[in-house]
Amino acid sequence: MLSYIADRYYSNYIHYTHGRNFTKSTPPIEIVTFLESLTDCERSVLKLVCDGLSSDDIALRLFVEKCTIDTHRKKAIDKWRDASGNSTDKSKRVGRQMVRSVRPYLRS
């Protein structure tokens, strides 16, 4: 089941190693579980955040208010805290850690 989920979301993700060899990378179970728990809106906002866009730019691109984007980001961070076991950490560091961890699996 895990391989099906991983292949479903990350079939285009290729990791370049040692200058010549290409290997397919399977994400850790925590990341798969986290991404499965996101709604479509949260996933699309997180993908744009990983691409380097600000909340204002994302709001303009998706034709929604900035506060809606901020809400999706907060919900995604809360779900990341639950998935990674950082439920007591309330700092901005958790959001940056989330983006660094899921960025390779969300970029197309």
Coordinates of C-alpha atoms in Angstrom, one line a residue:
M1 CA 0.0 0.0 0.0
L2 CA 2.8 2.4 0.9
S3 CA 4.5 1.9 -2.5
Y4 CA 1.3 2.6 -4.3
I5 CA 0.8 5.9 -2.4
A6 CA 4.4 6.9 -2.9
D7 CA 4.3 6.1 -6.6
R8 CA 1.0 7.9 -6.9
Y9 CA 2.3 11.2 -5.6
Y10 CA 6.0 11.1 -6.4
S11 CA 6.4 9.2 -9.7
N12 CA 8.2 12.1 -11.3
Y13 CA 10.6 12.7 -8.5
I14 CA 14.2 11.7 -9.4
H15 CA 17.2 12.2 -7.2
Y16 CA 20.5 12.8 -8.8
T17 CA 23.4 11.1 -7.1
H18 CA 27.1 10.9 -7.7
G19 CA 27.1 13.0 -10.9
R20 CA 25.8 10.2 -13.2
N21 CA 23.4 7.8 -11.5
F22 CA 19.7 8.5 -11.3
T23 CA 17.7 6.7 -8.6
K24 CA 14.0 7.0 -7.7
S25 CA 13.6 8.2 -4.2
T26 CA 10.7 7.0 -2.0
P27 CA 9.7 9.5 0.7
P28 CA 9.6 8.6 4.4
I29 CA 6.3 7.3 5.8
E30 CA 5.9 10.5 7.9
I31 CA 5.9 12.7 4.8
V32 CA 3.6 10.4 2.9
T33 CA 1.2 10.4 5.9
F34 CA 1.4 14.2 6.2
L35 CA 0.8 14.8 2.5
E36 CA -2.2 12.3 2.5
S37 CA -3.7 14.3 5.4
L38 CA -3.7 17.6 3.5
T39 CA -6.7 18.9 1.6
D40 CA -6.3 19.8 -2.1
C41 CA -6.2 23.6 -1.2
E42 CA -3.6 23.1 1.5
R43 CA -1.5 21.0 -0.8
S44 CA -1.6 23.5 -3.6
V45 CA -0.7 26.4 -1.2
L46 CA 2.1 24.3 0.2
K47 CA 3.4 23.6 -3.3
L48 CA 3.5 27.3 -4.1
V49 CA 5.2 28.1 -0.8
C50 CA 7.9 25.5 -1.7
D51 CA 8.3 27.2 -5.0
G52 CA 9.2 30.4 -3.1
L53 CA 6.1 32.5 -3.4
S54 CA 4.9 34.7 -0.6
S55 CA 1.3 34.7 0.7
D56 CA 0.5 37.8 -1.3
D57 CA 1.7 36.2 -4.5
I58 CA -0.2 33.0 -3.9
A59 CA -3.4 34.9 -3.1
L60 CA -3.1 36.8 -6.4
R61 CA -2.4 33.6 -8.3
L62 CA -5.3 31.6 -6.8
F63 CA -7.7 34.6 -6.7
V64 CA -8.4 34.4 -3.0
E65 CA -7.7 36.6 0.0
K66 CA -4.4 36.6 1.8
C67 CA -6.1 35.6 5.0
T68 CA -7.3 32.4 3.3
I69 CA -3.8 31.5 2.3
D70 CA -2.6 32.2 5.8
T71 CA -5.3 29.9 7.2
H72 CA -4.2 27.1 4.8
R73 CA -0.6 27.5 5.8
K74 CA -1.5 27.4 9.5
K75 CA -3.6 24.2 9.1
A76 CA -0.7 22.6 7.1
I77 CA 1.8 23.5 9.9
D78 CA -0.6 22.1 12.5
K79 CA -0.8 18.8 10.6
W80 CA 3.0 18.8 10.2
R81 CA 3.4 19.2 13.9
D82 CA 1.1 16.2 14.5
A83 CA 2.8 14.0 11.9
S84 CA 6.4 14.9 13.0
G85 CA 5.8 14.7 16.7
N86 CA 6.6 18.4 17.3
S87 CA 3.1 19.2 18.8
T88 CA 4.6 21.3 21.6
D89 CA 6.9 23.5 19.4
K90 CA 5.1 26.7 18.5
S91 CA 7.9 28.6 16.8
K92 CA 8.3 29.6 13.1
R93 CA 11.1 27.0 12.9
V94 CA 8.5 24.3 12.5
G95 CA 7.1 25.9 9.3
R96 CA 10.6 26.2 7.8
Q97 CA 11.3 22.6 8.7
M98 CA 8.1 21.5 7.0
V99 CA 9.0 23.3 3.8
R100 CA 12.5 21.9 3.7
S101 CA 11.2 18.3 4.3
V102 CA 8.5 18.2 1.7
R103 CA 10.0 20.5 -1.0
P104 CA 11.7 17.6 -3.0
Y105 CA 8.4 15.7 -3.1
L106 CA 6.1 18.5 -4.1
R107 CA 8.1 20.1 -6.9
S108 CA 7.2 19.0 -10.4

